[in-house]
C-alpha atoms as a printed R data frame, in Angstrom:
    type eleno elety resid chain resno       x      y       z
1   ATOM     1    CA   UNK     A     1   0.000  0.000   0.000
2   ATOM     2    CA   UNK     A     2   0.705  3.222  -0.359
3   ATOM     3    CA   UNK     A     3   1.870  5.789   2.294
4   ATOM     4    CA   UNK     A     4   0.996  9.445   2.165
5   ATOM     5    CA   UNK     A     5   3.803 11.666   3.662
6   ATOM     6    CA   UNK     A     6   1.639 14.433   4.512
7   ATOM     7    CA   UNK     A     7  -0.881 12.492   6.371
8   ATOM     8    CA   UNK     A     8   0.521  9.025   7.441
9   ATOM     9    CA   UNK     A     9  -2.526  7.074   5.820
10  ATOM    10    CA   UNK     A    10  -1.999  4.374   3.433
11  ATOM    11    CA   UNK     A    11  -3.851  3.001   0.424
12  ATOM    12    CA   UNK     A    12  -4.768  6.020  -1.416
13  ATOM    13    CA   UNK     A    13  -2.434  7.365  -4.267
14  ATOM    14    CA   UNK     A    14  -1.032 10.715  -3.198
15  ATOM    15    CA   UNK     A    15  -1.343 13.566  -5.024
16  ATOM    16    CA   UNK     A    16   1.338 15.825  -5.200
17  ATOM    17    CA   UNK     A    17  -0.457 18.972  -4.971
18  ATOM    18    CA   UNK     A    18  -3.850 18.448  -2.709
19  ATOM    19    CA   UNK     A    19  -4.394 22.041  -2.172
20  ATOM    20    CA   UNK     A    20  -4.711 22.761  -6.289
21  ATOM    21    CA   UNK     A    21  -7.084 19.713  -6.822
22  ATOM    22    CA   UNK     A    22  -8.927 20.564  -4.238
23  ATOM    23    CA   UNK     A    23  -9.457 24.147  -4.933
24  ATOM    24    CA   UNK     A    24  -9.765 23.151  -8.707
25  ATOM    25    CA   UNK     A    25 -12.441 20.412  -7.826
26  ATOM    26    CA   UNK     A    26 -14.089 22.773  -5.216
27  ATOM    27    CA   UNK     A    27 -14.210 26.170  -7.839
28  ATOM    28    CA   UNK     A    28 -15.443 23.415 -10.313
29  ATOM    29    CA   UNK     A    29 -18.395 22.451  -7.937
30  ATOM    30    CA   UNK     A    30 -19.745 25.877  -7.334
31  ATOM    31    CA   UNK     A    31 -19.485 26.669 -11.090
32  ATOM    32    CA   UNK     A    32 -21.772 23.738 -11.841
33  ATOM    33    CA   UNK     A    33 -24.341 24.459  -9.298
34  ATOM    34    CA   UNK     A    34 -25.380 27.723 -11.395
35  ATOM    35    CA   UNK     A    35 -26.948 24.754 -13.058
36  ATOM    36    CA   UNK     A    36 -28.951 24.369 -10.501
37  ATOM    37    CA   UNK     A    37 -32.136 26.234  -9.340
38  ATOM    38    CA   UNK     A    38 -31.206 28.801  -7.106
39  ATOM    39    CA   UNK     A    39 -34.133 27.786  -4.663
40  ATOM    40    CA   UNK     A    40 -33.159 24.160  -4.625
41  ATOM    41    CA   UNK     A    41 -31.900 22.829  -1.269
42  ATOM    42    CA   UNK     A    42 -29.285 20.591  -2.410
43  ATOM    43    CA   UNK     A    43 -27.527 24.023  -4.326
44  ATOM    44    CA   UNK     A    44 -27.955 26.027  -1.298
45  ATOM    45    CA   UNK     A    45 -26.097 23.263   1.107
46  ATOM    46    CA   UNK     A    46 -23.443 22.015  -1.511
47  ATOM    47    CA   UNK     A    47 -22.855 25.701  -1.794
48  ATOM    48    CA   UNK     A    48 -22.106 26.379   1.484
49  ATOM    49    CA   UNK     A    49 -20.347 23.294   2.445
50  ATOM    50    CA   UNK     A    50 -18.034 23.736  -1.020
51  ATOM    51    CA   UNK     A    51 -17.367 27.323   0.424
52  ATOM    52    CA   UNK     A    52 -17.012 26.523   3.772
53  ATOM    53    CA   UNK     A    53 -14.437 23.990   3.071
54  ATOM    54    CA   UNK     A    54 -12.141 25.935   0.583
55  ATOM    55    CA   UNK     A    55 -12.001 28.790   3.645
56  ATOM    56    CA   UNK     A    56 -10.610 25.680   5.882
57  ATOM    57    CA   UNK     A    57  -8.277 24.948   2.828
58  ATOM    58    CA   UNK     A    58  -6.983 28.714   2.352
59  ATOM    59    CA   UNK     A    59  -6.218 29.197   6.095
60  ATOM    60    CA   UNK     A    60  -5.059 25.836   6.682
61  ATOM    61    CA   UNK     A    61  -0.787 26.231   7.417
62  ATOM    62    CA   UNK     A    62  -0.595 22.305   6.493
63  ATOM    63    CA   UNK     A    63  -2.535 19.464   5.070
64  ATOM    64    CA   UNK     A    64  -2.517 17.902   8.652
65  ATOM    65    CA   UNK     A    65  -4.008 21.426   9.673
66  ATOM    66    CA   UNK     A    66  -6.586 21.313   7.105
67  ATOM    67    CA   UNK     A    67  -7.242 17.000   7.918
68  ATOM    68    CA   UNK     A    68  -7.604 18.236  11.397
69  ATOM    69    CA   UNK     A    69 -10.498 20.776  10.819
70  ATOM    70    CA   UNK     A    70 -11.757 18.137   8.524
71  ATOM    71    CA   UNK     A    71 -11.884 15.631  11.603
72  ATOM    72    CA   UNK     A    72  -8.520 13.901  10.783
73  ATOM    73    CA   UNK     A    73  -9.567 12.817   7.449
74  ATOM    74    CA   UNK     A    74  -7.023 11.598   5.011
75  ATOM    75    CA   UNK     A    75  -6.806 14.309   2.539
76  ATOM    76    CA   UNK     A    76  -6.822 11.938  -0.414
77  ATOM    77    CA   UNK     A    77 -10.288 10.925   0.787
78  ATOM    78    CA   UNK     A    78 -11.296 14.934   1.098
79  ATOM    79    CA   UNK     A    79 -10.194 14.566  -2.930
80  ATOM    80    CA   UNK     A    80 -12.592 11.546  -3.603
81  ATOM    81    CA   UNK     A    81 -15.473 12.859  -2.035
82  ATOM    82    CA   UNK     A    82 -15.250 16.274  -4.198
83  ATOM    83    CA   UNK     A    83 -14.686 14.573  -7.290
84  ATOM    84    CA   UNK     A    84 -17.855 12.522  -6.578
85  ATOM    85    CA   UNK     A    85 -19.549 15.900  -5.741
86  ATOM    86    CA   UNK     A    86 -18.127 17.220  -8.772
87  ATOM    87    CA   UNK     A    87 -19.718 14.004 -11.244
88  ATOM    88    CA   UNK     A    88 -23.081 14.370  -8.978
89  ATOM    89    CA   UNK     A    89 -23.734 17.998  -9.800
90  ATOM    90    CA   UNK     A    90 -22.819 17.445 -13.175
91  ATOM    91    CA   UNK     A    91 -25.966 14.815 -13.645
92  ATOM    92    CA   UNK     A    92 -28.265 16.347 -11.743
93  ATOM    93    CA   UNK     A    93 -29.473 19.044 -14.411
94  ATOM    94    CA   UNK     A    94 -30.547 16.106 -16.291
95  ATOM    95    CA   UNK     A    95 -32.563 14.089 -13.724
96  ATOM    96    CA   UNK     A    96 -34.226 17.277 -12.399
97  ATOM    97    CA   UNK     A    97 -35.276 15.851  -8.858
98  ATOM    98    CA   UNK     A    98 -36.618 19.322  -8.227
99  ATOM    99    CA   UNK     A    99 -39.493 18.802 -10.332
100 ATOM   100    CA   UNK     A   100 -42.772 17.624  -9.452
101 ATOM   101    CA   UNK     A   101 -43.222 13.303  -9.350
102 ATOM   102    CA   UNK     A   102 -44.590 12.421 -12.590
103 ATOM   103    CA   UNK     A   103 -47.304 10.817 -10.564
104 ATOM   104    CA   UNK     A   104 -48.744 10.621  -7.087
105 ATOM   105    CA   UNK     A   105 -46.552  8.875  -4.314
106 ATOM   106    CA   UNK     A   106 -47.462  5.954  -3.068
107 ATOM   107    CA   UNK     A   107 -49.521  6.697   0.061
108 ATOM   108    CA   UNK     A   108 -47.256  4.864   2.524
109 ATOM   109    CA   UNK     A   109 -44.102  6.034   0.719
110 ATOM   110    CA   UNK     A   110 -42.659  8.341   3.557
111 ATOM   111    CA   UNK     A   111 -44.180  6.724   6.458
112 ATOM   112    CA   UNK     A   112 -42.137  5.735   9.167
113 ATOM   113    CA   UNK     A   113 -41.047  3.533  10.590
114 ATOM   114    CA   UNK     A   114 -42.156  0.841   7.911
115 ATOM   115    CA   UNK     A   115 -44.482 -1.598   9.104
């Protein structure tokens, strides 16, 4: 496996420059979710989260800093997860789940707990 020097965790490739991808993946993100309807509450949370994590990134001295305010998560993860942020917003102009169902739920769709 591989180790990362910055953070000490292995099986991830490193990559040699975290703090461009992630700033490239997180300016990416908030680009896409123009796409998005301004009102819809998935934009308005993956906004701030995207935001709130590229302040931890600028003022973060280290990548352990930035782990740290991440709760000690292996930056290489941090990576994955935006990318998969990054492919989610992408697709979701063309599923539209902010549009009304096509039909009626079910009446017992949202019940809970199911019996």
């Amino acid at each position: 496996a591989v180790v990362s020097t910055q953070s000490g965790h292995y099986g991830r490739d490193i990559v040699k420059d975290p703090y461009y991808s992630l700033n490239k993946l997180y300016n990416a993100t908030l680009e896409e979710l123009k796409n998005l309807p301004a009102s819809y509450p998935y934009r308005i949370e993956t906004e701030r989260l995207t935001k709130e994590r590229m302040s931890l990134l600028e003022n973060a001295k280290s990548v352990l800093e930035f782990e740290k305010s991440l709760n000690a998560r292996c930056i290489e993860n941090v990576i994955q997860e935006a990318k998969s942020e990054l492919l989610l917003v992408r697709k979701l102009p063309d599923w539209a789940p902010w549009e009304p169902l096509v039909e009626e739920a079910p009446e017992e769709q949202w019940k809970w707990p199911i019996s």
